[in-house]
GROMACS .gro file of C-alpha atoms in nm:
model
  432
    1MET     CA    1   0.378  -0.446  -3.202
    2GLY     CA    2   0.277  -0.739  -2.968
    3THR     CA    3   0.350  -1.017  -3.240
    4GLY     CA    4   0.676  -0.873  -3.366
    5GLY     CA    5   0.744  -0.863  -2.975
    6VAL     CA    6   0.661  -1.228  -2.919
    7GLY     CA    7   0.864  -1.319  -3.223
    8ARG     CA    8   1.176  -1.134  -3.115
    9PHE     CA    9   1.123  -1.292  -2.746
   10LEU     CA   10   1.148  -1.629  -2.922
   11MET     CA   11   1.435  -1.547  -3.095
   12MET     CA   12   1.615  -1.447  -2.794
   13LEU     CA   13   1.539  -1.784  -2.638
   14GLN     CA   14   1.651  -1.982  -2.962
   15ASN     CA   15   2.002  -1.765  -2.940
   16GLU     CA   16   2.035  -1.842  -2.566
   17GLY     CA   17   1.974  -2.205  -2.661
   18ALA     CA   18   2.231  -2.210  -2.929
   19GLY     CA   19   2.483  -2.067  -2.642
   20GLY     CA   20   2.428  -2.372  -2.477
   21SER     CA   21   2.136  -2.314  -2.205
   22GLY     CA   22   1.851  -2.392  -2.451
   23GLY     CA   23   1.518  -2.228  -2.499
   24GLY     CA   24   1.311  -2.439  -2.270
   25GLU     CA   25   1.557  -2.348  -1.961
   26SER     CA   26   1.517  -1.975  -2.046
   27LEU     CA   27   1.156  -1.994  -2.045
   28PHE     CA   28   1.133  -2.193  -1.730
   29ASP     CA   29   1.396  -1.943  -1.581
   30SER     CA   30   1.152  -1.639  -1.681
   31ILE     CA   31   0.878  -1.846  -1.511
   32LYS     CA   32   1.087  -1.899  -1.189
   33ILE     CA   33   1.167  -1.525  -1.135
   34ALA     CA   34   0.806  -1.463  -1.156
   35VAL     CA   35   0.700  -1.732  -0.917
   36LEU     CA   36   0.972  -1.700  -0.653
   37PRO     CA   37   0.863  -1.379  -0.519
   38ILE     CA   38   0.507  -1.480  -0.453
   39ALA     CA   39   0.617  -1.836  -0.323
   40LYS     CA   40   0.832  -1.635  -0.027
   41VAL     CA   41   0.541  -1.403   0.063
   42PHE     CA   42   0.337  -1.721   0.075
   43THR     CA   43   0.598  -1.895   0.296
   44MET     CA   44   0.606  -1.605   0.516
   45CYS     CA   45   0.230  -1.599   0.563
   46PHE     CA   46   0.231  -1.947   0.649
   47LEU     CA   47   0.472  -1.918   0.914
   48GLY     CA   48   0.270  -1.630   1.063
   49PHE     CA   49  -0.036  -1.868   1.059
   50LEU     CA   50   0.178  -2.146   1.233
   51MET     CA   51   0.289  -1.902   1.482
   52ALA     CA   52  -0.072  -1.801   1.565
   53SER     CA   53  -0.213  -2.157   1.559
   54LYS     CA   54  -0.341  -2.307   1.884
   55TYR     CA   55  -0.057  -2.545   1.859
   56VAL     CA   56   0.221  -2.278   1.890
   57ASN     CA   57   0.004  -1.956   2.009
   58ILE     CA   58   0.268  -1.695   2.035
   59LEU     CA   59   0.126  -1.440   1.804
   60PRO     CA   60  -0.229  -1.393   1.928
   61ALA     CA   61  -0.457  -1.129   1.783
   62SER     CA   62  -0.365  -0.853   2.036
   63GLY     CA   63  -0.011  -0.919   1.939
   64ARG     CA   64  -0.055  -0.916   1.568
   65LYS     CA   65  -0.234  -0.577   1.605
   66LEU     CA   66   0.058  -0.455   1.809
   67LEU     CA   67   0.312  -0.585   1.529
   68ASN     CA   68   0.063  -0.379   1.275
   69GLY     CA   69   0.130  -0.081   1.484
   70LEU     CA   70   0.489  -0.118   1.501
   71VAL     CA   71   0.523  -0.161   1.125
   72PHE     CA   72   0.341   0.144   1.044
   73THR     CA   73   0.505   0.365   1.325
   74LEU     CA   74   0.838   0.244   1.289
   75LEU     CA   75   0.975  -0.010   1.054
   76LEU     CA   76   0.789   0.111   0.716
   77PRO     CA   77   0.913   0.480   0.784
   78CYS     CA   78   1.267   0.350   0.817
   79LEU     CA   79   1.244   0.159   0.504
   80ILE     CA   80   1.134   0.426   0.300
   81PHE     CA   81   1.348   0.706   0.440
   82SER     CA   82   1.680   0.474   0.400
   83GLN     CA   83   1.597   0.362   0.035
   84LEU     CA   84   1.431   0.674  -0.124
   85GLY     CA   85   1.687   0.896   0.054
   86GLN     CA   86   1.982   0.697  -0.115
   87ALA     CA   87   1.826   0.700  -0.437
   88VAL     CA   88   1.680   1.023  -0.530
   89THR     CA   89   1.847   1.320  -0.635
   90LEU     CA   90   1.677   1.657  -0.782
   91GLU     CA   91   1.759   1.553  -1.130
   92LYS     CA   92   1.611   1.209  -1.069
   93MET     CA   93   1.280   1.388  -0.942
   94LEU     CA   94   1.249   1.539  -1.260
   95ALA     CA   95   1.330   1.261  -1.492
   96TRP     CA   96   1.118   1.022  -1.296
   97TRP     CA   97   0.807   1.221  -1.256
   98PHE     CA   98   0.570   0.955  -1.416
   99ILE     CA   99   0.662   0.683  -1.163
  100PRO     CA  100   0.412   0.864  -0.887
  101VAL     CA  101   0.193   0.970  -1.153
  102ASN     CA  102   0.180   0.590  -1.262
  103VAL     CA  103   0.124   0.469  -0.884
  104VAL     CA  104  -0.204   0.747  -0.869
  105LEU     CA  105  -0.335   0.629  -1.222
  106SER     CA  106  -0.311   0.253  -1.120
  107SER     CA  107  -0.497   0.332  -0.789
  108ILE     CA  108  -0.759   0.543  -1.006
  109SER     CA  109  -0.802   0.271  -1.285
  110GLY     CA  110  -0.788  -0.016  -1.069
  111SER     CA  111  -1.071   0.156  -0.833
  112ILE     CA  112  -1.277   0.210  -1.121
  113ILE     CA  113  -1.257  -0.157  -1.227
  114GLY     CA  114  -1.311  -0.222  -0.885
  115PHE     CA  115  -1.623  -0.024  -0.846
  116ILE     CA  116  -1.771  -0.188  -1.163
  117VAL     CA  117  -1.681  -0.517  -1.070
  118ALA     CA  118  -1.833  -0.497  -0.716
  119SER     CA  119  -2.160  -0.315  -0.857
  120ILE     CA  120  -2.198  -0.640  -1.061
  121VAL     CA  121  -2.119  -0.900  -0.766
  122ARG     CA  122  -2.288  -0.687  -0.506
  123PRO     CA  123  -2.073  -0.810  -0.200
  124PRO     CA  124  -2.236  -0.850   0.128
  125TYR     CA  125  -2.286  -0.546   0.350
  126PRO     CA  126  -2.068  -0.362   0.457
  127PHE     CA  127  -1.776  -0.485   0.223
  128PHE     CA  128  -1.869  -0.286  -0.086
  129LYS     CA  129  -1.587  -0.037  -0.038
  130PHE     CA  130  -1.364  -0.319   0.085
  131THR     CA  131  -1.396  -0.480  -0.275
  132ILE     CA  132  -1.326  -0.160  -0.445
  133VAL     CA  133  -1.021  -0.117  -0.231
  134HIS     CA  134  -0.866  -0.484  -0.271
  135ILE     CA  135  -0.909  -0.468  -0.657
  136GLY     CA  136  -0.767  -0.104  -0.688
  137ILE     CA  137  -0.453  -0.123  -0.471
  138GLY     CA  138  -0.171  -0.332  -0.565
  139ASN     CA  139   0.132  -0.425  -0.427
  140ILE     CA  140   0.379  -0.138  -0.525
  141GLY     CA  141   0.682  -0.220  -0.263
  142ASN     CA  142   0.779  -0.554  -0.109
  143VAL     CA  143   0.665  -0.769  -0.395
  144PRO     CA  144   0.815  -0.577  -0.673
  145LEU     CA  145   1.146  -0.527  -0.463
  146VAL     CA  146   1.178  -0.901  -0.414
  147LEU     CA  147   1.081  -0.959  -0.788
  148ILE     CA  148   1.354  -0.739  -0.910
  149ALA     CA  149   1.608  -0.851  -0.695
  150ALA     CA  150   1.549  -1.224  -0.830
  151LEU     CA  151   1.536  -1.075  -1.175
  152CYS     CA  152   1.882  -0.901  -1.165
  153ARG     CA  153   2.056  -1.155  -0.953
  154ASP     CA  154   2.075  -1.394  -1.257
  155THR     CA  155   2.363  -1.273  -1.502
  156SER     CA  156   2.159  -1.382  -1.790
  157ASN     CA  157   1.871  -1.156  -1.713
  158PRO     CA  158   1.769  -0.926  -2.008
  159PHE     CA  159   1.867  -0.619  -1.850
  160GLY     CA  160   2.184  -0.640  -1.874
  161ASP     CA  161   2.448  -0.610  -1.597
  162PRO     CA  162   2.322  -0.719  -1.253
  163GLU     CA  163   2.445  -0.441  -1.039
  164LYS     CA  164   2.293  -0.160  -1.253
  165CYS     CA  165   1.968  -0.381  -1.290
  166SER     CA  166   1.917  -0.405  -0.924
  167THR     CA  167   2.020  -0.064  -0.849
  168ASP     CA  168   1.794   0.114  -1.089
  169GLY     CA  169   1.506  -0.121  -1.029
  170THR     CA  170   1.501  -0.064  -0.650
  171ALA     CA  171   1.522   0.329  -0.693
  172TYR     CA  172   1.246   0.335  -0.925
  173ILE     CA  173   1.011   0.134  -0.703
  174SER     CA  174   1.135   0.325  -0.375
  175PHE     CA  175   1.060   0.665  -0.561
  176GLY     CA  176   0.685   0.557  -0.599
  177GLN     CA  177   0.665   0.423  -0.233
  178TRP     CA  178   0.586   0.762  -0.099
  179VAL     CA  179   0.278   0.802  -0.325
  180GLY     CA  180   0.155   0.463  -0.225
  181ALA     CA  181   0.205   0.560   0.143
  182ILE     CA  182  -0.001   0.847   0.111
  183ILE     CA  183  -0.268   0.668  -0.085
  184LEU     CA  184  -0.264   0.407   0.171
  185TYR     CA  185  -0.323   0.656   0.453
  186THR     CA  186  -0.567   0.882   0.305
  187TYR     CA  187  -0.784   0.683   0.026
  188VAL     CA  188  -0.755   0.321   0.158
  189PHE     CA  189  -0.780   0.460   0.522
  190ASN     CA  190  -1.103   0.622   0.468
  191MET     CA  191  -1.247   0.372   0.244
  192LEU     CA  192  -1.199   0.081   0.511
  193ALA     CA  193  -1.355   0.286   0.764
  194PRO     CA  194  -1.612   0.066   0.994
  195PRO     CA  195  -1.972   0.109   0.896
  196PRO     CA  196  -2.186   0.307   1.097
  197GLU     CA  197  -2.258   0.027   1.336
  198GLY     CA  198  -1.909   0.062   1.449
  199THR     CA  199  -1.793  -0.309   1.338
  200PHE     CA  200  -1.762  -0.510   1.026
  201ASP     CA  201  -1.905  -0.831   1.249
  202ILE     CA  202  -2.268  -0.744   1.160
  203ASP     CA  203  -2.539  -0.995   1.163
  204ASN     CA  204  -2.796  -0.851   0.939
  205GLU     CA  205  -3.083  -1.054   1.107
  206THR     CA  206  -3.009  -0.922   1.460
  207LEU     CA  207  -2.906  -0.578   1.374
  208PRO     CA  208  -3.085  -0.296   1.589
  209LEU     CA  209  -3.220  -0.011   1.404
  210LYS     CA  210  -3.059   0.313   1.476
  211GLY     CA  211  -3.228   0.564   1.720
  212ALA     CA  212  -3.482   0.278   1.835
  213PRO     CA  213  -3.601   0.357   2.163
  214LYS     CA  214  -3.509   0.129   2.453
  215ASN     CA  215  -3.797  -0.058   2.620
  216ASP     CA  216  -3.711   0.087   2.981
  217GLY     CA  217  -3.704   0.438   2.826
  218SER     CA  218  -3.372   0.521   2.969
  219THR     CA  219  -3.271   0.735   2.656
  220GLU     CA  220  -3.585   0.985   2.759
  221GLN     CA  221  -3.489   0.958   3.122
  222SER     CA  222  -3.132   1.059   3.064
  223GLN     CA  223  -3.223   1.346   2.837
  224GLN     CA  224  -3.482   1.454   3.097
  225THR     CA  225  -3.226   1.438   3.386
  226THR     CA  226  -2.928   1.631   3.178
  227PRO     CA  227  -2.832   1.902   3.414
  228LEU     CA  228  -2.848   2.259   3.243
  229LEU     CA  229  -2.625   2.566   3.322
  230ALA     CA  230  -2.788   2.790   3.578
  231PRO     CA  231  -2.835   3.163   3.457
  232LYS     CA  232  -2.552   3.271   3.679
  233GLU     CA  233  -2.308   3.011   3.551
  234GLU     CA  234  -2.391   3.101   3.215
  235VAL     CA  235  -2.337   3.467   3.217
  236THR     CA  236  -2.006   3.386   3.424
  237GLN     CA  237  -1.905   3.187   3.138
  238LYS     CA  238  -1.987   3.434   2.870
  239GLU     CA  239  -1.801   3.675   3.038
  240GLU     CA  240  -1.484   3.485   3.067
  241VAL     CA  241  -1.504   3.389   2.692
  242ILE     CA  242  -1.536   3.756   2.585
  243SER     CA  243  -1.235   3.857   2.819
  244ALA     CA  244  -1.026   3.547   2.660
  245GLU     CA  245  -1.089   3.663   2.313
  246SER     CA  246  -1.024   4.025   2.361
  247ASN     CA  247  -0.688   3.925   2.529
  248ALA     CA  248  -0.612   3.674   2.270
  249SER     CA  249  -0.266   3.746   2.107
  250ARG     CA  250  -0.215   3.696   1.706
  251SER     CA  251  -0.046   3.376   1.766
  252TRP     CA  252  -0.342   3.220   1.909
  253LYS     CA  253  -0.532   3.317   1.651
  254ILE     CA  254  -0.321   3.168   1.375
  255LYS     CA  255  -0.306   2.831   1.605
  256ASP     CA  256  -0.683   2.813   1.603
  257ILE     CA  257  -0.697   2.851   1.234
  258TRP     CA  258  -0.439   2.569   1.203
  259ALA     CA  259  -0.623   2.345   1.459
  260PHE     CA  260  -0.950   2.425   1.239
  261LEU     CA  261  -0.764   2.343   0.905
  262TYR     CA  262  -0.606   2.013   1.058
  263GLU     CA  263  -0.920   1.887   1.169
  264LYS     CA  264  -1.109   2.010   0.869
  265LEU     CA  265  -0.898   1.856   0.593
  266LYS     CA  266  -0.824   1.560   0.808
  267LEU     CA  267  -0.470   1.620   0.843
  268LYS     CA  268  -0.404   1.369   1.136
  269GLN     CA  269  -0.480   1.093   0.877
  270ILE     CA  270  -0.239   1.247   0.630
  271ILE     CA  271   0.065   1.329   0.807
  272GLN     CA  272   0.155   0.977   0.932
  273PRO     CA  273   0.514   0.815   0.999
  274PRO     CA  274   0.530   0.690   0.632
  275ILE     CA  275   0.417   1.015   0.453
  276ILE     CA  276   0.660   1.215   0.715
  277ALA     CA  277   0.961   0.979   0.610
  278SER     CA  278   0.904   1.000   0.251
  279ILE     CA  279   0.911   1.401   0.267
  280LEU     CA  280   1.210   1.391   0.468
  281ALA     CA  281   1.386   1.152   0.242
  282MET     CA  282   1.311   1.358  -0.073
  283GLY     CA  283   1.396   1.692   0.074
  284LEU     CA  284   1.732   1.558   0.247
  285GLY     CA  285   1.813   1.370  -0.070
  286ALA     CA  286   1.742   1.659  -0.324
  287VAL     CA  287   2.015   1.865  -0.149
  288PRO     CA  288   2.347   1.749  -0.243
  289PHE     CA  289   2.505   1.880   0.076
  290LEU     CA  290   2.245   1.708   0.305
  291LYS     CA  291   2.270   1.373   0.114
  292LYS     CA  292   2.663   1.374   0.156
  293LEU     CA  293   2.595   1.451   0.501
  294ILE     CA  294   2.336   1.165   0.579
  295PHE     CA  295   2.302   0.894   0.300
  296THR     CA  296   2.655   0.830   0.164
  297PRO     CA  297   2.830   0.548   0.333
  298ASP     CA  298   3.122   0.757   0.437
  299ALA     CA  299   2.892   1.023   0.577
  300PRO     CA  300   2.930   1.151   0.948
  301LEU     CA  301   2.575   1.082   0.993
  302PHE     CA  302   2.551   0.765   0.790
  303PHE     CA  303   2.506   0.560   1.123
  304PHE     CA  304   2.153   0.704   1.129
  305THR     CA  305   2.056   0.578   0.774
  306ASP     CA  306   2.224   0.255   0.865
  307SER     CA  307   2.036   0.208   1.148
  308CYS     CA  308   1.694   0.291   0.953
  309MET     CA  309   1.792   0.044   0.705
  310ILE     CA  310   1.838  -0.244   0.941
  311LEU     CA  311   1.504  -0.154   1.103
  312GLY     CA  312   1.336  -0.122   0.742
  313GLU     CA  313   1.468  -0.475   0.654
  314ALA     CA  314   1.231  -0.607   0.915
  315MET     CA  315   0.932  -0.459   0.774
  316ILE     CA  316   0.821  -0.734   0.525
  317PRO     CA  317   0.877  -1.027   0.740
  318CYS     CA  318   0.697  -0.858   1.036
  319ILE     CA  319   0.383  -0.775   0.820
  320LEU     CA  320   0.367  -1.078   0.644
  321LEU     CA  321   0.376  -1.267   0.974
  322ALA     CA  322   0.090  -1.057   1.104
  323LEU     CA  323  -0.114  -1.111   0.785
  324GLY     CA  324  -0.053  -1.515   0.795
  325GLY     CA  325  -0.155  -1.494   1.158
  326ASN     CA  326  -0.490  -1.354   1.082
  327LEU     CA  327  -0.561  -1.689   0.869
  328VAL     CA  328  -0.556  -1.907   1.183
  329ASP     CA  329  -0.942  -1.965   1.134
  330GLY     CA  330  -0.855  -2.077   0.778
  331PRO     CA  331  -0.870  -1.900   0.471
  332GLY     CA  332  -1.254  -1.951   0.426
  333SER     CA  333  -1.340  -1.809   0.758
  334SER     CA  334  -1.421  -1.438   0.612
  335LYS     CA  335  -1.775  -1.339   0.532
  336LEU     CA  336  -1.721  -1.200   0.175
  337GLY     CA  337  -1.804  -1.553   0.041
  338PHE     CA  338  -1.689  -1.738  -0.268
  339ARG     CA  339  -1.859  -1.512  -0.527
  340THR     CA  340  -1.692  -1.178  -0.371
  341THR     CA  341  -1.362  -1.339  -0.329
  342ALA     CA  342  -1.338  -1.477  -0.663
  343ALA     CA  343  -1.446  -1.138  -0.818
  344ILE     CA  344  -1.159  -0.967  -0.633
  345ILE     CA  345  -0.922  -1.237  -0.738
  346PHE     CA  346  -1.037  -1.206  -1.115
  347GLY     CA  347  -1.045  -0.822  -1.105
  348ARG     CA  348  -0.687  -0.751  -0.964
  349LEU     CA  349  -0.504  -1.026  -1.140
  350VAL     CA  350  -0.673  -1.040  -1.487
  351LEU     CA  351  -0.869  -0.665  -1.570
  352VAL     CA  352  -0.624  -0.407  -1.387
  353PRO     CA  353  -0.309  -0.534  -1.583
  354PRO     CA  354  -0.423  -0.476  -1.946
  355ALA     CA  355  -0.547  -0.124  -1.828
  356GLY     CA  356  -0.231  -0.081  -1.699
  357LEU     CA  357  -0.057  -0.197  -1.996
  358ALA     CA  358  -0.258   0.064  -2.193
  359ILE     CA  359  -0.145   0.352  -1.955
  360VAL     CA  360   0.237   0.273  -1.999
  361MET     CA  361   0.242   0.219  -2.359
  362THR     CA  362   0.030   0.543  -2.413
  363ALA     CA  363   0.267   0.748  -2.198
  364ASP     CA  364   0.553   0.609  -2.404
  365LYS     CA  365   0.409   0.705  -2.731
  366LEU     CA  366   0.346   1.058  -2.584
  367GLY     CA  367   0.721   1.094  -2.505
  368PHE     CA  368   0.656   1.087  -2.131
  369LEU     CA  369   0.907   0.832  -2.040
  370PRO     CA  370   1.283   0.823  -2.056
  371PRO     CA  371   1.430   0.692  -2.366
  372ASP     CA  372   1.576   0.358  -2.427
  373ASP     CA  373   1.516   0.269  -2.032
  374LYS     CA  374   1.355  -0.061  -2.069
  375MET     CA  375   1.372  -0.138  -1.673
  376PHE     CA  376   1.198   0.196  -1.613
  377ARG     CA  377   0.898   0.061  -1.848
  378PHE     CA  378   0.928  -0.273  -1.686
  379VAL     CA  379   0.887  -0.122  -1.316
  380LEU     CA  380   0.586   0.074  -1.440
  381LEU     CA  381   0.413  -0.241  -1.599
  382ILE     CA  382   0.448  -0.438  -1.293
  383GLN     CA  383   0.329  -0.186  -1.057
  384HIS     CA  384  -0.020  -0.246  -1.252
  385SER     CA  385   0.022  -0.629  -1.222
  386MET     CA  386   0.101  -0.699  -0.874
  387PRO     CA  387  -0.158  -0.864  -0.649
  388THR     CA  388  -0.344  -0.689  -0.383
  389SER     CA  389  -0.133  -0.479  -0.164
  390VAL     CA  390  -0.021  -0.632   0.196
  391LEU     CA  391  -0.010  -0.302   0.341
  392SER     CA  392  -0.384  -0.262   0.258
  393GLY     CA  393  -0.425  -0.567   0.423
  394ALA     CA  394  -0.262  -0.418   0.737
  395VAL     CA  395  -0.470  -0.112   0.731
  396ALA     CA  396  -0.775  -0.342   0.705
  397ASN     CA  397  -0.680  -0.522   1.036
  398LEU     CA  398  -0.637  -0.196   1.217
  399ARG     CA  399  -0.990  -0.111   1.110
  400GLY     CA  400  -1.127  -0.426   1.201
  401CYS     CA  401  -1.181  -0.623   0.876
  402GLY     CA  402  -0.846  -0.784   0.913
  403ARG     CA  403  -0.994  -1.155   0.873
  404GLU     CA  404  -1.148  -1.097   0.540
  405ALA     CA  405  -0.843  -0.904   0.400
  406ALA     CA  406  -0.640  -1.203   0.493
  407ALA     CA  407  -0.858  -1.441   0.371
  408VAL     CA  408  -0.842  -1.222   0.018
  409LEU     CA  409  -0.463  -1.177   0.031
  410PHE     CA  410  -0.417  -1.575   0.094
  411TRP     CA  411  -0.632  -1.641  -0.243
  412VAL     CA  412  -0.497  -1.349  -0.456
  413HIS     CA  413  -0.122  -1.458  -0.367
  414ILE     CA  414  -0.189  -1.809  -0.454
  415PHE     CA  415  -0.349  -1.703  -0.780
  416ALA     CA  416  -0.072  -1.446  -0.871
  417VAL     CA  417   0.162  -1.708  -0.879
  418PHE     CA  418   0.039  -1.807  -1.218
  419SER     CA  419  -0.091  -1.447  -1.336
  420MET     CA  420   0.236  -1.263  -1.269
  421ALA     CA  421   0.428  -1.523  -1.428
  422ALA     CA  422   0.208  -1.481  -1.753
  423TRP     CA  423   0.220  -1.091  -1.724
  424VAL     CA  424   0.604  -1.072  -1.652
  425ILE     CA  425   0.690  -1.315  -1.983
  426LEU     CA  426   0.447  -1.086  -2.171
  427TYR     CA  427   0.627  -0.752  -2.057
  428ILE     CA  428   0.954  -0.909  -2.143
  429SER     CA  429   0.852  -0.999  -2.477
  430ILE     CA  430   0.694  -0.647  -2.528
  431LEU     CA  431   1.012  -0.464  -2.419
  432PHE     CA  432   1.271  -0.683  -2.602
   0.00000   0.00000   0.00000
């Protein structure tokens, strides 16, 4: 299948050359389509680096952290709500069921590869889970959206009508983002938790032992001087508790159960603004009456959706500026070292895409994908072939390892210029 696909692709280039454009130009255009989105990301990161440098210094570390908070709390939810709400219907949700499944499979397969690579490379403490995440979690949002926009803008694109190409591609990518948000706020957020020492800035030589007694004996003194409840106060408190329990209503019991589940299931980490926006967008977009009321251009409440679209457009530049600013100390300033950084780059850009290609081709053979929809398959394939997620870098910044994440993203996106060009050309040759 691969040999025949390459042959058909070369014949397509020859036919276009006979039409007046030349096979070399068409091949160059395919490479350009793959490279330009990464070049744009790199350019915005460089501007963030410039704004955070000592020569300009209008984007300090505190400002970048506030910018990350603004992105996660407002801009990203607005982007997801406006794009997904307009694209989704109940029928499309049923037909596109494999897109979110593909995102989950991409994270699982990538994390397994990341675990194997991390076990071989043995990154410095405490960056083992960090290495797994930055190999396993790819960019399923901004880079694919820019890639599809650049691809479909060309009238000679292999997917046909530019407008339909752009609409379908954007809808497919947007539909997968809600799953990516859940993975980001559950799996990635927990994997990038600081070590028991409370910080990633650990010097192994000077690291104090846990529970080591202080020389001045302040620990023992504090334990000895801890005030205890007097018997009378203890009895009084027990009586108050019994009285409160006896007078508690059923609603309070339900509230206590909900609070218990909320704490036990870590729902605070799951129920975040981007996930709330995804649920609202799918719920409102799946009901025709509500969709016409909110998401269509002539709807009475479309002004709200339009406002979200305007705010959502600011998400990508803001997050890239913040990540670029983290490189102000230089892309090599992280504690990962060359060996770990190179392993992350190789694992993410070389080892993960073939696993994704096998997943998509197997799903196609089993009949899980819509028939004759090449854009659908192309989106599934590029979900496995993107560089490390920019948003995982933002989460890393919030968790205290932003400098290492920014260094990884810097090098991954540089090498992704070459790897993405190769994978996109291969995917086009297979699909056509």
